[in-house]
mmCIF file of C-alpha atoms in Angstrom:
data_model
loop_
_atom_site.group_PDB
_atom_site.id
_atom_site.type_symbol
_atom_site.label_atom_id
_atom_site.label_comp_id
_atom_site.label_asym_id
_atom_site.label_seq_id
_atom_site.Cartn_x
_atom_site.Cartn_y
_atom_site.Cartn_z
ATOM 1 C CA MET D 1 11.550 -11.865 20.230
ATOM 2 C CA LYS D 2 14.744 -11.524 18.244
ATOM 3 C CA LYS D 3 15.140 -8.518 16.012
ATOM 4 C CA GLU D 4 15.661 -10.793 13.002
ATOM 5 C CA ASP D 5 12.266 -12.393 13.666
ATOM 6 C CA ARG D 6 10.222 -9.249 14.069
ATOM 7 C CA ALA D 7 7.906 -7.865 11.306
ATOM 8 C CA GLY D 8 6.830 -4.334 10.918
ATOM 9 C CA ILE D 9 3.968 -2.676 8.962
ATOM 10 C CA ILE D 10 5.378 0.545 7.503
ATOM 11 C CA ILE D 11 2.726 2.924 6.200
ATOM 12 C CA GLN D 12 4.043 5.293 3.551
ATOM 13 C CA ALA D 13 2.318 8.666 3.554
ATOM 14 C CA ARG D 14 2.964 12.296 2.648
ATOM 15 C CA MET D 15 1.044 15.443 1.879
ATOM 16 C CA GLY D 16 2.908 16.512 -1.214
ATOM 17 C CA ALA D 17 1.290 14.487 -3.938
ATOM 18 C CA THR D 18 1.581 16.119 -7.368
ATOM 19 C CA ARG D 19 -1.778 15.219 -8.862
ATOM 20 C CA LEU D 20 -3.923 15.557 -5.757
ATOM 21 C CA PRO D 21 -2.251 17.499 -2.903
ATOM 22 C CA ALA D 22 -3.331 16.753 0.629
ATOM 23 C CA LYS D 23 -5.188 13.606 -0.528
ATOM 24 C CA MET D 24 -4.275 11.959 2.808
ATOM 25 C CA VAL D 25 -6.468 14.321 4.817
ATOM 26 C CA ARG D 26 -9.212 15.371 2.496
ATOM 27 C CA PRO D 27 -12.574 14.312 3.933
ATOM 28 C CA PHE D 28 -13.152 10.844 2.433
ATOM 29 C CA HIS D 29 -15.684 9.046 4.695
ATOM 30 C CA ASP D 30 -17.431 9.958 7.914
ATOM 31 C CA GLY D 31 -15.424 13.209 8.053
ATOM 32 C CA LYS D 32 -12.084 11.390 8.083
ATOM 33 C CA GLY D 33 -9.278 11.264 5.535
ATOM 34 C CA VAL D 34 -7.951 8.064 3.909
ATOM 35 C CA LEU D 35 -4.925 7.988 6.197
ATOM 36 C CA GLU D 36 -7.018 8.123 9.364
ATOM 37 C CA LEU D 37 -9.410 5.506 8.059
ATOM 38 C CA LEU D 38 -6.557 3.167 7.098
ATOM 39 C CA LEU D 39 -4.811 3.557 10.475
ATOM 40 C CA GLN D 40 -8.031 2.777 12.308
ATOM 41 C CA ARG D 41 -8.520 -0.363 10.196
ATOM 42 C CA LEU D 42 -4.926 -1.431 10.916
ATOM 43 C CA ASN D 43 -5.376 -0.927 14.586
ATOM 44 C CA SER D 44 -8.577 -2.910 14.657
ATOM 45 C CA ARG D 45 -6.768 -5.869 13.025
ATOM 46 C CA PHE D 46 -3.214 -5.763 14.375
ATOM 47 C CA ALA D 47 -2.909 -3.524 17.403
ATOM 48 C CA LEU D 48 -2.920 -6.422 19.815
ATOM 49 C CA ARG D 49 -0.213 -8.524 17.969
ATOM 50 C CA ARG D 50 3.059 -8.212 19.775
ATOM 51 C CA ASP D 51 4.976 -9.757 16.936
ATOM 52 C CA VAL D 52 4.085 -6.890 14.567
ATOM 53 C CA ALA D 53 5.276 -3.264 14.900
ATOM 54 C CA MET D 54 3.419 -0.502 13.081
ATOM 55 C CA VAL D 55 4.874 2.857 12.085
ATOM 56 C CA VAL D 56 3.973 5.700 9.779
ATOM 57 C CA ALA D 57 6.847 6.744 7.576
ATOM 58 C CA THR D 58 6.672 10.366 6.316
ATOM 59 C CA THR D 59 9.068 13.087 5.482
ATOM 60 C CA VAL D 60 10.798 15.964 7.272
ATOM 61 C CA ASN D 61 8.911 18.479 5.112
ATOM 62 C CA PRO D 62 6.898 20.783 7.440
ATOM 63 C CA SER D 63 3.816 20.073 5.334
ATOM 64 C CA ASP D 64 3.887 16.551 6.665
ATOM 65 C CA ASP D 65 3.339 17.730 10.224
ATOM 66 C CA LEU D 66 -0.277 16.965 9.339
ATOM 67 C CA ILE D 67 0.598 13.346 8.689
ATOM 68 C CA ALA D 68 2.329 13.190 12.033
ATOM 69 C CA GLU D 69 -0.729 14.664 13.722
ATOM 70 C CA VAL D 70 -3.054 12.082 12.220
ATOM 71 C CA ALA D 71 -0.704 9.218 13.174
ATOM 72 C CA ASP D 72 -0.453 10.596 16.724
ATOM 73 C CA LYS D 73 -4.271 10.793 16.946
ATOM 74 C CA CYS D 74 -4.457 7.118 15.981
ATOM 75 C CA ASN D 75 -1.584 6.145 18.438
ATOM 76 C CA PHE D 76 0.894 5.289 15.650
ATOM 77 C CA PRO D 77 4.587 6.026 16.029
ATOM 78 C CA VAL D 78 6.004 8.261 13.317
ATOM 79 C CA PHE D 79 9.347 8.133 11.495
ATOM 80 C CA ARG D 80 10.333 11.184 9.500
ATOM 81 C CA GLY D 81 13.026 10.937 6.872
ATOM 82 C CA SER D 82 14.125 12.029 3.385
ATOM 83 C CA GLU D 83 11.581 13.413 1.066
ATOM 84 C CA GLU D 84 13.334 12.362 -2.093
ATOM 85 C CA ASP D 85 15.052 9.136 -1.024
ATOM 86 C CA VAL D 86 12.048 7.009 -0.118
ATOM 87 C CA LEU D 87 14.293 3.842 -0.106
ATOM 88 C CA GLY D 88 16.489 5.471 2.539
ATOM 89 C CA ARG D 89 13.415 6.513 4.507
ATOM 90 C CA PHE D 90 12.126 2.999 4.620
ATOM 91 C CA ILE D 91 15.501 1.592 5.643
ATOM 92 C CA ASP D 92 15.780 4.112 8.433
ATOM 93 C CA ALA D 93 12.167 3.644 9.541
ATOM 94 C CA ALA D 94 12.652 -0.066 9.821
ATOM 95 C CA ALA D 95 15.878 0.270 11.747
ATOM 96 C CA SER D 96 14.325 2.774 14.128
ATOM 97 C CA ALA D 97 11.427 0.359 14.746
ATOM 98 C CA GLY D 98 13.766 -2.555 15.288
ATOM 99 C CA VAL D 99 12.307 -4.741 12.488
ATOM 100 C CA ALA D 100 14.017 -6.805 9.864
ATOM 101 C CA LYS D 101 10.931 -7.741 7.805
ATOM 102 C CA LEU D 102 8.885 -4.885 6.335
ATOM 103 C CA ILE D 103 5.292 -5.034 5.145
ATOM 104 C CA ARG D 104 5.078 -2.010 2.933
ATOM 105 C CA VAL D 105 1.684 -0.240 2.922
ATOM 106 C CA CYS D 106 0.927 2.745 0.644
ATOM 107 C CA ALA D 107 -1.648 4.957 2.391
ATOM 108 C CA ASP D 108 -3.128 6.008 -1.008
ATOM 109 C CA ASN D 109 -4.744 2.528 -1.145
ATOM 110 C CA PRO D 110 -7.891 3.045 0.920
ATOM 111 C CA PHE D 111 -9.249 -0.402 0.029
ATOM 112 C CA LEU D 112 -6.136 -2.274 1.322
ATOM 113 C CA ASP D 113 -7.247 -5.863 2.061
ATOM 114 C CA MET D 114 -6.449 -6.821 5.672
ATOM 115 C CA ASP D 115 -6.691 -10.559 4.896
ATOM 116 C CA ALA D 116 -3.902 -10.186 2.359
ATOM 117 C CA LEU D 117 -1.827 -8.302 4.852
ATOM 118 C CA ASP D 118 -2.328 -11.049 7.363
ATOM 119 C CA GLU D 119 -1.236 -13.644 4.778
ATOM 120 C CA LEU D 120 1.952 -11.760 4.119
ATOM 121 C CA ILE D 121 2.724 -11.469 7.773
ATOM 122 C CA ASN D 122 2.260 -15.161 8.217
ATOM 123 C CA ARG D 123 4.451 -15.999 5.144
ATOM 124 C CA ILE D 124 7.349 -13.777 6.192
ATOM 125 C CA THR D 125 7.544 -15.416 9.581
ATOM 126 C CA VAL D 126 8.351 -18.790 7.995
ATOM 127 C CA GLN D 127 9.747 -18.096 4.531
ATOM 128 C CA PRO D 128 13.320 -16.978 3.774
ATOM 129 C CA HIS D 129 12.449 -14.854 0.705
ATOM 130 C CA ASP D 130 13.776 -11.302 0.260
ATOM 131 C CA TYR D 131 10.501 -10.179 -1.347
ATOM 132 C CA ILE D 132 6.949 -11.465 -1.317
ATOM 133 C CA ALA D 133 4.151 -9.947 -3.224
ATOM 134 C CA PHE D 134 0.797 -10.672 -4.948
ATOM 135 C CA SER D 135 1.200 -10.643 -8.716
ATOM 136 C CA ARG D 136 -0.553 -11.042 -12.031
ATOM 137 C CA SER D 137 -0.038 -14.162 -14.001
ATOM 138 C CA ASP D 138 2.730 -12.595 -16.120
ATOM 139 C CA GLY D 139 4.734 -11.968 -12.942
ATOM 140 C CA THR D 140 3.922 -8.310 -12.525
ATOM 141 C CA PRO D 141 3.763 -7.464 -8.811
ATOM 142 C CA THR D 142 0.580 -5.631 -7.920
ATOM 143 C CA ILE D 143 2.555 -2.594 -6.762
ATOM 144 C CA LYS D 144 2.914 -2.009 -10.492
ATOM 145 C CA THR D 145 -0.879 -2.157 -11.078
ATOM 146 C CA HIS D 146 -3.878 0.002 -10.256
ATOM 147 C CA TYR D 147 -5.761 -2.513 -8.182
ATOM 148 C CA GLY D 148 -4.966 -0.976 -4.791
ATOM 149 C CA PHE D 149 -5.770 -4.046 -2.706
ATOM 150 C CA TRP D 150 -2.411 -5.594 -1.871
ATOM 151 C CA PRO D 151 0.698 -4.651 0.132
ATOM 152 C CA GLU D 152 4.152 -6.196 -0.346
ATOM 153 C CA VAL D 153 6.880 -7.663 1.934
ATOM 154 C CA VAL D 154 10.552 -7.023 1.750
ATOM 155 C CA ARG D 155 13.502 -7.798 4.102
ATOM 156 C CA LEU D 156 15.529 -4.891 5.449
ATOM 157 C CA ASP D 157 18.825 -6.470 4.410
ATOM 158 C CA ALA D 158 17.560 -6.701 0.857
ATOM 159 C CA LEU D 159 16.758 -3.015 0.862
ATOM 160 C CA ARG D 160 20.185 -2.215 2.229
ATOM 161 C CA ARG D 161 21.771 -4.297 -0.617
ATOM 162 C CA VAL D 162 19.758 -2.170 -3.066
ATOM 163 C CA ALA D 163 20.935 1.049 -1.482
ATOM 164 C CA ASP D 164 24.517 -0.167 -1.599
ATOM 165 C CA THR D 165 24.235 -1.313 -5.249
ATOM 166 C CA THR D 166 22.593 1.711 -6.940
ATOM 167 C CA ALA D 167 22.210 5.469 -6.552
ATOM 168 C CA GLU D 168 19.824 5.656 -9.513
ATOM 169 C CA LYS D 169 16.891 7.968 -8.627
ATOM 170 C CA LEU D 170 14.247 5.469 -9.926
ATOM 171 C CA TYR D 171 15.286 2.872 -7.407
ATOM 172 C CA HIS D 172 15.467 5.266 -4.475
ATOM 173 C CA GLU D 173 12.076 6.742 -5.302
ATOM 174 C CA HIS D 174 10.324 3.402 -5.792
ATOM 175 C CA VAL D 175 11.336 1.326 -2.849
ATOM 176 C CA THR D 176 11.150 -2.272 -4.222
ATOM 177 C CA ASN D 177 11.481 -1.670 -7.963
ATOM 178 C CA TYR D 178 15.135 -2.777 -8.144
ATOM 179 C CA ILE D 179 14.369 -6.099 -6.480
ATOM 180 C CA TYR D 180 11.572 -7.275 -8.833
ATOM 181 C CA THR D 181 13.354 -5.970 -11.933
ATOM 182 C CA HIS D 182 16.584 -7.798 -10.903
ATOM 183 C CA PRO D 183 15.155 -11.096 -9.745
ATOM 184 C CA GLU D 184 18.401 -12.893 -10.308
ATOM 185 C CA GLY D 185 19.872 -11.272 -7.238
ATOM 186 C CA PHE D 186 17.043 -11.953 -4.770
ATOM 187 C CA GLU D 187 14.795 -14.646 -3.522
ATOM 188 C CA ILE D 188 11.325 -13.783 -4.619
ATOM 189 C CA ASP D 189 7.935 -15.332 -3.941
ATOM 190 C CA LEU D 190 4.924 -14.187 -6.059
ATOM 191 C CA ILE D 191 1.398 -15.037 -5.004
ATOM 192 C CA PRO D 192 -1.177 -15.214 -7.835
ATOM 193 C CA ILE D 193 -4.141 -12.833 -7.520
ATOM 194 C CA PRO D 194 -7.668 -14.133 -8.199
ATOM 195 C CA ARG D 195 -8.127 -14.703 -11.944
ATOM 196 C CA ALA D 196 -11.493 -12.919 -11.953
ATOM 197 C CA ILE D 197 -9.760 -9.766 -10.798
ATOM 198 C CA GLU D 198 -6.898 -10.004 -13.284
ATOM 199 C CA GLU D 199 -9.362 -10.571 -16.116
ATOM 200 C CA ASN D 200 -10.976 -7.258 -15.321
ATOM 201 C CA GLY D 201 -8.313 -4.823 -16.374
ATOM 202 C CA ASN D 202 -10.267 -1.750 -15.530
ATOM 203 C CA ILE D 203 -10.249 -1.994 -11.735
ATOM 204 C CA ARG D 204 -8.439 1.094 -10.399
ATOM 205 C CA LEU D 205 -8.692 1.633 -6.600
ATOM 206 C CA THR D 206 -5.395 3.360 -5.996
ATOM 207 C CA LEU D 207 -5.914 7.003 -5.121
ATOM 208 C CA ASP D 208 -4.016 9.430 -7.309
ATOM 209 C CA THR D 209 -6.369 11.955 -8.920
ATOM 210 C CA LEU D 210 -9.454 14.000 -8.030
ATOM 211 C CA GLU D 211 -11.475 11.621 -10.350
ATOM 212 C CA ASP D 212 -10.160 8.640 -8.339
ATOM 213 C CA PHE D 213 -11.096 10.426 -5.094
ATOM 214 C CA GLU D 214 -14.687 11.073 -6.074
ATOM 215 C CA MET D 215 -15.302 7.576 -7.358
ATOM 216 C CA GLN D 216 -13.664 5.859 -4.484
ATOM 217 C CA ARG D 217 -15.378 8.003 -1.837
ATOM 218 C CA THR D 218 -18.705 6.815 -3.297
ATOM 219 C CA ILE D 219 -17.623 3.216 -3.422
ATOM 220 C CA TYR D 220 -16.317 3.315 0.156
ATOM 221 C CA ALA D 221 -19.427 4.851 1.542
ATOM 222 C CA ARG D 222 -21.730 2.335 -0.235
ATOM 223 C CA CYS D 223 -19.594 -0.552 0.797
ATOM 224 C CA MET D 224 -19.688 0.437 4.475
ATOM 225 C CA GLU D 225 -23.450 1.017 4.165
ATOM 226 C CA ARG D 226 -24.089 -2.432 2.537
ATOM 227 C CA HIS D 227 -21.444 -4.573 4.199
ATOM 228 C CA GLY D 228 -20.040 -2.706 7.156
ATOM 229 C CA ARG D 229 -16.521 -3.642 6.178
ATOM 230 C CA ILE D 230 -13.846 -3.188 3.577
ATOM 231 C CA ASP D 231 -12.529 -6.354 1.929
ATOM 232 C CA ILE D 232 -11.992 -7.449 -1.657
ATOM 233 C CA SER D 233 -15.255 -9.371 -2.101
ATOM 234 C CA SER D 234 -17.343 -6.589 -0.564
ATOM 235 C CA VAL D 235 -15.600 -3.846 -2.545
ATOM 236 C CA LEU D 236 -15.982 -5.714 -5.884
ATOM 237 C CA GLU D 237 -19.693 -6.488 -5.202
ATOM 238 C CA THR D 238 -20.249 -2.805 -4.373
ATOM 239 C CA LEU D 239 -18.261 -1.686 -7.461
ATOM 240 C CA ASP D 240 -20.509 -3.709 -9.659
ATOM 241 C CA THR D 241 -23.469 -1.518 -8.609
ATOM 242 C CA PHE D 242 -21.643 1.344 -10.342
ATOM 243 C CA PRO D 243 -20.955 -0.023 -13.833
ATOM 244 C CA ASP D 244 -20.204 3.412 -15.254
ATOM 245 C CA PHE D 245 -17.214 3.613 -12.904
ATOM 246 C CA TYR D 246 -15.370 0.935 -14.896
ATOM 247 C CA GLU D 247 -15.219 3.191 -17.969
ATOM 248 C CA GLN D 248 -14.018 6.138 -15.829
ATOM 249 C CA MET D 249 -11.381 3.908 -14.219
ATOM 250 C CA LYS D 250 -10.219 2.756 -17.634
ATOM 251 C CA GLN D 251 -9.711 6.372 -18.624
ATOM 252 C CA GLN D 252 -7.796 7.091 -15.429
ATOM 253 C CA ILE D 253 -5.542 4.041 -16.033
ATOM 254 C CA LEU D 254 -4.757 5.261 -19.585
ATOM 255 C CA LEU D 255 -3.909 8.758 -18.232
ATOM 256 C CA ASN D 256 -1.913 7.488 -15.237
ATOM 257 C CA THR D 257 -0.097 4.324 -16.397
ATOM 258 C CA LYS D 258 2.513 3.157 -13.878
#
């Protein structure tokens, strides 16, 4: 397979979260942390696909040795790069893995939907777009929301163009922000999310605070107990059995607006 045709799932993870340090390795379910659980789910779905590389991208900070250990345990290659320049880290991780199309996964989304990931992989193999993402009806990519279900796709050459265009900290910390805030310079494809999800503005399943952690650990355990899997429909059905969580999530959204 030619390099320009190869896709890579790059999982962003680090230990140094400000609001909830070490959230990647805190026991979340069955004695495992969110990173290990996510890597296991990715392996189950994509390990046998030769057209898709997978790599964990973390930092050179010694605290992230733990991230590398979890990745090694799950048989994932690791790339370690800049702690501050996340854009540069992604560019270098993709180059080291020999991929030109990146599916960006944030490891603090324990409820990542594998069907959505599959759809993005299929789209990027046939579409010429620089950036593909799921979005709200107003055009807001889900990376800017609190839902926590969806990854995003970006081409390596688009990220390189961003790096060559701006040194602004915001755009080097938030990998794809420049692209979707400057749509005139890129080919962008936005996929509408289900209306029922968009209309419920209180869904927050991205992991950022201790309050998030406690709620999501409960939801994850109940979802596995009831359904034996993690996907959007199962998670939402499970979440509806905890109606009080919606109000708690609303408060967390207000406190942690992206």
